[in-house]
PDB file of N, CA and C in Angstrom:
ATOM      1  N   PRO A   1      10.500   5.604 -10.754  1.00 54.00           N
ATOM      2  CA  PRO A   1       9.877   5.900  -9.408  1.00 54.00           C
ATOM      3  C   PRO A   1       8.937   4.738  -9.064  1.00 54.00           C
ATOM      4  N   PHE A   2       8.698   4.574  -7.721  1.00 61.00           N
ATOM      5  CA  PHE A   2       7.824   3.533  -7.261  1.00 61.00           C
ATOM      6  C   PHE A   2       6.390   3.945  -7.364  1.00 61.00           C
ATOM      7  N   VAL A   3       6.071   5.240  -7.264  1.00 76.00           N
ATOM      8  CA  VAL A   3       4.698   5.720  -7.316  1.00 76.00           C
ATOM      9  C   VAL A   3       4.288   6.182  -8.653  1.00 76.00           C
ATOM     10  N   ASP A   4       3.235   5.653  -9.117  1.00 86.00           N
ATOM     11  CA  ASP A   4       2.742   5.948 -10.461  1.00 86.00           C
ATOM     12  C   ASP A   4       2.082   7.320 -10.347  1.00 86.00           C
ATOM     13  N   HIS A   5       2.047   8.035 -11.428  1.00 90.00           N
ATOM     14  CA  HIS A   5       1.431   9.377 -11.483  1.00 90.00           C
ATOM     15  C   HIS A   5      -0.121   9.387 -11.284  1.00 90.00           C
ATOM     16  N   ARG A   6      -0.722   8.210 -11.418  1.00 91.00           N
ATOM     17  CA  ARG A   6      -2.192   8.112 -11.291  1.00 91.00           C
ATOM     18  C   ARG A   6      -2.589   7.970  -9.841  1.00 91.00           C
ATOM     19  N   LEU A   7      -1.700   7.750  -8.904  1.00 92.00           N
ATOM     20  CA  LEU A   7      -2.119   7.424  -7.490  1.00 92.00           C
ATOM     21  C   LEU A   7      -2.602   8.793  -6.882  1.00 92.00           C
ATOM     22  N   ARG A   8      -1.941   9.851  -7.000  1.00 93.00           N
ATOM     23  CA  ARG A   8      -2.327  11.024  -6.378  1.00 93.00           C
ATOM     24  C   ARG A   8      -3.743  11.535  -6.748  1.00 93.00           C
ATOM     25  N   PRO A   9      -4.024  11.609  -8.058  1.00 95.00           N
ATOM     26  CA  PRO A   9      -5.438  12.041  -8.480  1.00 95.00           C
ATOM     27  C   PRO A   9      -6.448  11.088  -7.986  1.00 95.00           C
ATOM     28  N   MET A  10      -6.110   9.763  -7.945  1.00 95.00           N
ATOM     29  CA  MET A  10      -7.117   8.814  -7.485  1.00 95.00           C
ATOM     30  C   MET A  10      -7.435   8.996  -5.995  1.00 95.00           C
ATOM     31  N   VAL A  11      -6.389   9.178  -5.197  1.00 95.00           N
ATOM     32  CA  VAL A  11      -6.571   9.415  -3.772  1.00 95.00           C
ATOM     33  C   VAL A  11      -7.365  10.736  -3.520  1.00 95.00           C
ATOM     34  N   TYR A  12      -6.996  11.760  -4.287  1.00 96.00           N
ATOM     35  CA  TYR A  12      -7.830  13.027  -4.159  1.00 96.00           C
ATOM     36  C   TYR A  12      -9.315  12.832  -4.504  1.00 96.00           C
ATOM     37  N   CYS A  13      -9.558  12.134  -5.559  1.00 97.00           N
ATOM     38  CA  CYS A  13     -10.998  11.911  -5.956  1.00 97.00           C
ATOM     39  C   CYS A  13     -11.697  11.086  -4.883  1.00 97.00           C
ATOM     40  N   VAL A  14     -11.032  10.143  -4.402  1.00 97.00           N
ATOM     41  CA  VAL A  14     -11.660   9.252  -3.325  1.00 97.00           C
ATOM     42  C   VAL A  14     -11.962  10.071  -2.035  1.00 97.00           C
ATOM     43  N   LYS A  15     -10.910  10.826  -1.631  1.00 96.00           N
ATOM     44  CA  LYS A  15     -11.146  11.678  -0.454  1.00 96.00           C
ATOM     45  C   LYS A  15     -12.219  12.786  -0.650  1.00 96.00           C
ATOM     46  N   HIS A  16     -12.224  13.329  -1.847  1.00 96.00           N
ATOM     47  CA  HIS A  16     -13.303  14.366  -2.148  1.00 96.00           C
ATOM     48  C   HIS A  16     -14.714  13.629  -2.049  1.00 96.00           C
ATOM     49  N   TRP A  17     -14.794  12.465  -2.666  1.00 97.00           N
ATOM     50  CA  TRP A  17     -16.072  11.736  -2.594  1.00 97.00           C
ATOM     51  C   TRP A  17     -16.524  11.401  -1.255  1.00 97.00           C
ATOM     52  N   ILE A  18     -15.542  11.025  -0.406  1.00 96.00           N
ATOM     53  CA  ILE A  18     -15.792  10.684   1.014  1.00 96.00           C
ATOM     54  C   ILE A  18     -16.237  11.911   1.830  1.00 96.00           C
ATOM     55  N   LYS A  19     -15.610  13.055   1.577  1.00 95.00           N
ATOM     56  CA  LYS A  19     -15.985  14.341   2.331  1.00 95.00           C
ATOM     57  C   LYS A  19     -17.333  14.728   1.820  1.00 95.00           C
ATOM     58  N   GLN A  20     -17.721  14.631   0.518  1.00 96.00           N
ATOM     59  CA  GLN A  20     -18.999  15.041   0.114  1.00 96.00           C
ATOM     60  C   GLN A  20     -20.169  14.251   0.814  1.00 96.00           C
ATOM     61  N   ARG A  21     -19.864  13.012   1.072  1.00 95.00           N
ATOM     62  CA  ARG A  21     -20.776  12.133   1.771  1.00 95.00           C
ATOM     63  C   ARG A  21     -20.722  12.172   3.279  1.00 95.00           C
ATOM     64  N   GLN A  22     -19.736  12.965   3.782  1.00 93.00           N
ATOM     65  CA  GLN A  22     -19.566  13.100   5.298  1.00 93.00           C
ATOM     66  C   GLN A  22     -19.317  11.785   6.031  1.00 93.00           C
ATOM     67  N   ILE A  23     -18.425  10.944   5.404  1.00 94.00           N
ATOM     68  CA  ILE A  23     -18.163   9.647   6.021  1.00 94.00           C
ATOM     69  C   ILE A  23     -16.623   9.589   6.212  1.00 94.00           C
ATOM     70  N   ASN A  24     -16.028  10.749   6.619  1.00 90.00           N
ATOM     71  CA  ASN A  24     -14.549  10.817   6.819  1.00 90.00           C
ATOM     72  C   ASN A  24     -14.120  11.025   8.169  1.00 90.00           C
ATOM     73  N   ASP A  25     -14.960  10.807   9.202  1.00 90.00           N
ATOM     74  CA  ASP A  25     -14.624  10.974  10.534  1.00 90.00           C
ATOM     75  C   ASP A  25     -14.466   9.653  11.343  1.00 90.00           C
ATOM     76  N   PRO A  26     -13.184   9.266  11.512  1.00 91.00           N
ATOM     77  CA  PRO A  26     -12.934   8.002  12.247  1.00 91.00           C
ATOM     78  C   PRO A  26     -13.557   8.003  13.740  1.00 91.00           C
ATOM     79  N   TYR A  27     -13.742   9.147  14.300  1.00 93.00           N
ATOM     80  CA  TYR A  27     -14.244   9.125  15.644  1.00 93.00           C
ATOM     81  C   TYR A  27     -15.773   8.806  15.686  1.00 93.00           C
ATOM     82  N   LYS A  28     -16.343   8.824  14.499  1.00 93.00           N
ATOM     83  CA  LYS A  28     -17.733   8.554  14.405  1.00 93.00           C
ATOM     84  C   LYS A  28     -17.888   7.046  13.890  1.00 93.00           C
ATOM     85  N   GLY A  29     -16.754   6.397  13.769  1.00 94.00           N
ATOM     86  CA  GLY A  29     -16.861   4.996  13.289  1.00 94.00           C
ATOM     87  C   GLY A  29     -16.591   4.762  11.780  1.00 94.00           C
ATOM     88  N   TYR A  30     -16.189   5.854  11.066  1.00 95.00           N
ATOM     89  CA  TYR A  30     -15.831   5.707   9.712  1.00 95.00           C
ATOM     90  C   TYR A  30     -14.370   5.513   9.607  1.00 95.00           C
ATOM     91  N   LEU A  31     -13.884   5.148   8.410  1.00 94.00           N
ATOM     92  CA  LEU A  31     -12.444   4.880   8.118  1.00 94.00           C
ATOM     93  C   LEU A  31     -11.734   6.203   8.061  1.00 94.00           C
ATOM     94  N   SER A  32     -10.476   6.165   8.378  1.00 93.00           N
ATOM     95  CA  SER A  32      -9.573   7.394   8.357  1.00 93.00           C
ATOM     96  C   SER A  32      -9.135   7.688   6.865  1.00 93.00           C
ATOM     97  N   SER A  33      -8.597   8.870   6.707  1.00 93.00           N
ATOM     98  CA  SER A  33      -8.084   9.242   5.514  1.00 93.00           C
ATOM     99  C   SER A  33      -6.840   8.401   5.071  1.00 93.00           C
ATOM    100  N   TYR A  34      -6.125   8.065   6.016  1.00 94.00           N
ATOM    101  CA  TYR A  34      -4.914   7.217   5.733  1.00 94.00           C
ATOM    102  C   TYR A  34      -5.378   5.859   5.275  1.00 94.00           C
ATOM    103  N   THR A  35      -6.511   5.276   5.851  1.00 95.00           N
ATOM    104  CA  THR A  35      -6.943   3.972   5.468  1.00 95.00           C
ATOM    105  C   THR A  35      -7.525   4.017   3.989  1.00 95.00           C
ATOM    106  N   TYR A  36      -8.134   5.098   3.671  1.00 95.00           N
ATOM    107  CA  TYR A  36      -8.624   5.226   2.197  1.00 95.00           C
ATOM    108  C   TYR A  36      -7.407   5.299   1.278  1.00 95.00           C
ATOM    109  N   THR A  37      -6.307   5.943   1.704  1.00 94.00           N
ATOM    110  CA  THR A  37      -5.102   6.040   0.873  1.00 94.00           C
ATOM    111  C   THR A  37      -4.536   4.609   0.717  1.00 94.00           C
ATOM    112  N   LEU A  38      -4.472   3.843   1.760  1.00 94.00           N
ATOM    113  CA  LEU A  38      -3.977   2.494   1.704  1.00 94.00           C
ATOM    114  C   LEU A  38      -4.865   1.649   0.790  1.00 94.00           C
ATOM    115  N   MET A  39      -6.074   1.837   0.857  1.00 95.00           N
ATOM    116  CA  MET A  39      -7.031   1.057  -0.018  1.00 95.00           C
ATOM    117  C   MET A  39      -6.808   1.388  -1.457  1.00 95.00           C
ATOM    118  N   CYS A  40      -6.491   2.628  -1.797  1.00 95.00           N
ATOM    119  CA  CYS A  40      -6.189   2.989  -3.132  1.00 95.00           C
ATOM    120  C   CYS A  40      -4.889   2.343  -3.674  1.00 95.00           C
ATOM    121  N   ILE A  41      -3.879   2.316  -2.809  1.00 93.00           N
ATOM    122  CA  ILE A  41      -2.594   1.721  -3.044  1.00 93.00           C
ATOM    123  C   ILE A  41      -2.742   0.224  -3.260  1.00 93.00           C
ATOM    124  N   GLN A  42      -3.514  -0.401  -2.450  1.00 93.00           N
ATOM    125  CA  GLN A  42      -3.872  -1.897  -2.566  1.00 93.00           C
ATOM    126  C   GLN A  42      -4.551  -2.144  -3.944  1.00 93.00           C
ATOM    127  N   PHE A  43      -5.496  -1.385  -4.222  1.00 94.00           N
ATOM    128  CA  PHE A  43      -6.230  -1.508  -5.507  1.00 94.00           C
ATOM    129  C   PHE A  43      -5.337  -1.500  -6.665  1.00 94.00           C
ATOM    130  N   LEU A  44      -4.398  -0.434  -6.725  1.00 93.00           N
ATOM    131  CA  LEU A  44      -3.519  -0.281  -7.872  1.00 93.00           C
ATOM    132  C   LEU A  44      -2.383  -1.340  -7.889  1.00 93.00           C
ATOM    133  N   GLN A  45      -2.133  -2.068  -6.756  1.00 91.00           N
ATOM    134  CA  GLN A  45      -1.237  -3.078  -6.768  1.00 91.00           C
ATOM    135  C   GLN A  45      -1.816  -4.398  -7.170  1.00 91.00           C
ATOM    136  N   GLU A  46      -3.157  -4.522  -7.038  1.00 92.00           N
ATOM    137  CA  GLU A  46      -3.778  -5.802  -7.333  1.00 92.00           C
ATOM    138  C   GLU A  46      -4.555  -5.818  -8.678  1.00 92.00           C
ATOM    139  N   CYS A  47      -4.710  -4.711  -9.328  1.00 92.00           N
ATOM    140  CA  CYS A  47      -5.358  -4.681 -10.606  1.00 92.00           C
ATOM    141  C   CYS A  47      -4.494  -5.385 -11.660  1.00 92.00           C
ATOM    142  N   THR A  48      -5.131  -5.711 -12.807  1.00 93.00           N
ATOM    143  CA  THR A  48      -4.330  -6.381 -13.848  1.00 93.00           C
ATOM    144  C   THR A  48      -4.360  -5.537 -15.125  1.00 93.00           C
ATOM    145  N   PRO A  49      -3.157  -5.187 -15.541  1.00 92.00           N
ATOM    146  CA  PRO A  49      -1.882  -5.357 -14.930  1.00 92.00           C
ATOM    147  C   PRO A  49      -1.656  -4.394 -13.774  1.00 92.00           C
ATOM    148  N   PRO A  50      -0.730  -4.754 -12.864  1.00 90.00           N
ATOM    149  CA  PRO A  50      -0.501  -3.897 -11.679  1.00 90.00           C
ATOM    150  C   PRO A  50       0.048  -2.523 -12.061  1.00 90.00           C
ATOM    151  N   VAL A  51      -0.470  -1.518 -11.409  1.00 91.00           N
ATOM    152  CA  VAL A  51      -0.045  -0.136 -11.709  1.00 91.00           C
ATOM    153  C   VAL A  51       1.123   0.205 -10.762  1.00 91.00           C
ATOM    154  N   LEU A  52       1.049  -0.256  -9.507  1.00 89.00           N
ATOM    155  CA  LEU A  52       2.042  -0.063  -8.534  1.00 89.00           C
ATOM    156  C   LEU A  52       2.754  -1.352  -8.120  1.00 89.00           C
ATOM    157  N   PRO A  53       4.018  -1.365  -7.948  1.00 85.00           N
ATOM    158  CA  PRO A  53       4.713  -2.590  -7.541  1.00 85.00           C
ATOM    159  C   PRO A  53       4.470  -2.860  -5.988  1.00 85.00           C
ATOM    160  N   CYS A  54       4.622  -4.079  -5.597  1.00 81.00           N
ATOM    161  CA  CYS A  54       4.608  -4.454  -4.161  1.00 81.00           C
ATOM    162  C   CYS A  54       6.004  -4.144  -3.581  1.00 81.00           C
ATOM    163  N   LEU A  55       6.052  -3.116  -2.742  1.00 75.00           N
ATOM    164  CA  LEU A  55       7.394  -2.692  -2.173  1.00 75.00           C
ATOM    165  C   LEU A  55       8.034  -3.809  -1.408  1.00 75.00           C
ATOM    166  N   GLN A  56       7.211  -4.588  -0.685  1.00 76.00           N
ATOM    167  CA  GLN A  56       7.880  -5.677   0.112  1.00 76.00           C
ATOM    168  C   GLN A  56       8.555  -6.659  -0.769  1.00 76.00           C
ATOM    169  N   GLU A  57       8.011  -6.852  -1.943  1.00 78.00           N
ATOM    170  CA  GLU A  57       8.604  -7.885  -2.936  1.00 78.00           C
ATOM    171  C   GLU A  57       9.896  -7.342  -3.464  1.00 78.00           C
ATOM    172  N   ILE A  58       9.954  -6.037  -3.688  1.00 76.00           N
ATOM    173  CA  ILE A  58      11.176  -5.408  -4.137  1.00 76.00           C
ATOM    174  C   ILE A  58      12.275  -5.571  -3.078  1.00 76.00           C
ATOM    175  N   MET A  59      11.976  -5.285  -1.835  1.00 77.00           N
ATOM    176  CA  MET A  59      12.866  -5.466  -0.729  1.00 77.00           C
ATOM    177  C   MET A  59      13.361  -6.913  -0.538  1.00 77.00           C
ATOM    178  N   ARG A  60      12.399  -7.865  -0.684  1.00 78.00           N
ATOM    179  CA  ARG A  60      12.686  -9.222  -0.506  1.00 78.00           C
ATOM    180  C   ARG A  60      13.673  -9.712  -1.670  1.00 78.00           C
ATOM    181  N   ASN A  61      13.429  -9.270  -2.873  1.00 79.00           N
ATOM    182  CA  ASN A  61      14.314  -9.555  -3.977  1.00 79.00           C
ATOM    183  C   ASN A  61      15.654  -9.028  -3.811  1.00 79.00           C
ATOM    184  N   GLU A  62      15.756  -7.767  -3.226  1.00 82.00           N
ATOM    185  CA  GLU A  62      17.077  -7.117  -2.991  1.00 82.00           C
ATOM    186  C   GLU A  62      17.807  -7.927  -1.942  1.00 82.00           C
ATOM    187  N   ALA A  63      17.061  -8.319  -0.875  1.00 79.00           N
ATOM    188  CA  ALA A  63      17.713  -9.138   0.216  1.00 79.00           C
ATOM    189  C   ALA A  63      18.228 -10.438  -0.320  1.00 79.00           C
ATOM    190  N   ALA A  64      17.461 -11.047  -1.201  1.00 79.00           N
ATOM    191  CA  ALA A  64      17.969 -12.361  -1.788  1.00 79.00           C
ATOM    192  C   ALA A  64      19.203 -12.177  -2.624  1.00 79.00           C
ATOM    193  N   ARG A  65      19.140 -11.022  -3.372  1.00 84.00           N
ATOM    194  CA  ARG A  65      20.380 -10.777  -4.236  1.00 84.00           C
ATOM    195  C   ARG A  65      21.564 -10.554  -3.414  1.00 84.00           C
ATOM    196  N   ARG A  66      21.409  -9.852  -2.199  1.00 84.00           N
ATOM    197  CA  ARG A  66      22.616  -9.590  -1.302  1.00 84.00           C
ATOM    198  C   ARG A  66      22.925 -10.872  -0.502  1.00 84.00           C
ATOM    199  N   GLY A  67      22.111 -11.908  -0.500  1.00 79.00           N
ATOM    200  CA  GLY A  67      22.343 -13.063   0.383  1.00 79.00           C
ATOM    201  C   GLY A  67      22.164 -12.757   1.818  1.00 79.00           C
ATOM    202  N   ASP A  68      21.217 -11.959   2.129  1.00 78.00           N
ATOM    203  CA  ASP A  68      20.876 -11.650   3.545  1.00 78.00           C
ATOM    204  C   ASP A  68      20.534 -12.832   4.352  1.00 78.00           C
ATOM    205  N   PRO A  69      21.237 -13.161   5.391  1.00 72.00           N
ATOM    206  CA  PRO A  69      20.964 -14.314   6.173  1.00 72.00           C
ATOM    207  C   PRO A  69      19.637 -14.377   6.857  1.00 72.00           C
ATOM    208  N   MET A  70      19.008 -13.195   7.056  1.00 69.00           N
ATOM    209  CA  MET A  70      17.730 -13.162   7.764  1.00 69.00           C
ATOM    210  C   MET A  70      16.540 -13.432   6.860  1.00 69.00           C
ATOM    211  N   LEU A  71      16.826 -13.590   5.457  1.00 68.00           N
ATOM    212  CA  LEU A  71      15.747 -13.836   4.564  1.00 68.00           C
ATOM    213  C   LEU A  71      15.058 -15.113   4.797  1.00 68.00           C
ATOM    214  N   ARG A  72      15.814 -16.165   4.994  1.00 63.00           N
ATOM    215  CA  ARG A  72      15.279 -17.532   5.336  1.00 63.00           C
ATOM    216  C   ARG A  72      15.643 -17.890   6.643  1.00 63.00           C
ATOM    217  N   PHE A  73      14.699 -18.350   7.386  1.00 58.00           N
ATOM    218  CA  PHE A  73      14.920 -18.754   8.845  1.00 58.00           C
ATOM    219  C   PHE A  73      14.097 -20.054   9.007  1.00 58.00           C
ATOM    220  N   ARG A  74      14.712 -20.988   9.552  1.00 57.00           N
ATOM    221  CA  ARG A  74      13.956 -22.327   9.816  1.00 57.00           C
ATOM    222  C   ARG A  74      13.424 -22.951   8.601  1.00 57.00           C
ATOM    223  N   GLY A  75      14.179 -23.134   7.635  1.00 61.00           N
ATOM    224  CA  GLY A  75      13.802 -23.803   6.402  1.00 61.00           C
ATOM    225  C   GLY A  75      13.147 -22.924   5.398  1.00 61.00           C
ATOM    226  N   THR A  76      11.755 -23.198   5.216  1.00 65.00           N
ATOM    227  CA  THR A  76      11.051 -22.416   4.172  1.00 65.00           C
ATOM    228  C   THR A  76      10.243 -21.259   4.676  1.00 65.00           C
ATOM    229  N   HIS A  77      10.198 -20.966   5.934  1.00 64.00           N
ATOM    230  CA  HIS A  77       9.456 -19.840   6.438  1.00 64.00           C
ATOM    231  C   HIS A  77      10.170 -18.500   6.218  1.00 64.00           C
ATOM    232  N   ASP A  78       9.498 -17.632   5.563  1.00 64.00           N
ATOM    233  CA  ASP A  78      10.027 -16.312   5.251  1.00 64.00           C
ATOM    234  C   ASP A  78       9.744 -15.361   6.412  1.00 64.00           C
ATOM    235  N   CYS A  79      10.822 -15.027   7.146  1.00 65.00           N
ATOM    236  CA  CYS A  79      10.675 -14.186   8.354  1.00 65.00           C
ATOM    237  C   CYS A  79      11.396 -12.875   8.166  1.00 65.00           C
ATOM    238  N   TYR A  80      11.582 -12.532   6.950  1.00 65.00           N
ATOM    239  CA  TYR A  80      12.325 -11.224   6.697  1.00 65.00           C
ATOM    240  C   TYR A  80      11.610 -10.036   7.238  1.00 65.00           C
ATOM    241  N   PHE A  81      12.371  -9.196   7.895  1.00 64.00           N
ATOM    242  CA  PHE A  81      11.818  -7.954   8.472  1.00 64.00           C
ATOM    243  C   PHE A  81      12.260  -6.752   7.667  1.00 64.00           C
ATOM    244  N   TYR A  82      11.358  -5.932   7.122  1.00 58.00           N
ATOM    245  CA  TYR A  82      11.744  -4.891   6.199  1.00 58.00           C
ATOM    246  C   TYR A  82      12.132  -3.704   6.982  1.00 58.00           C
TER     247      TYR A  82
END
């Protein structure tokens, strides 16, 4: 599976911490719950060693394996749309 079992408890802990401090209202200028979830995913993708894979990299590798003509456009620029 793409999602590690540690992601969900981490997101729950972060959301609980945010609610306890009352900084979970985007209408008051705080970040949204979705944004905090994305931040957790990014953290787990960038730590060493990575806990979560980069899903775009998986799709890019699959497109390269299939020989998708949209993978490379105008030389070396990667314009692949997922």
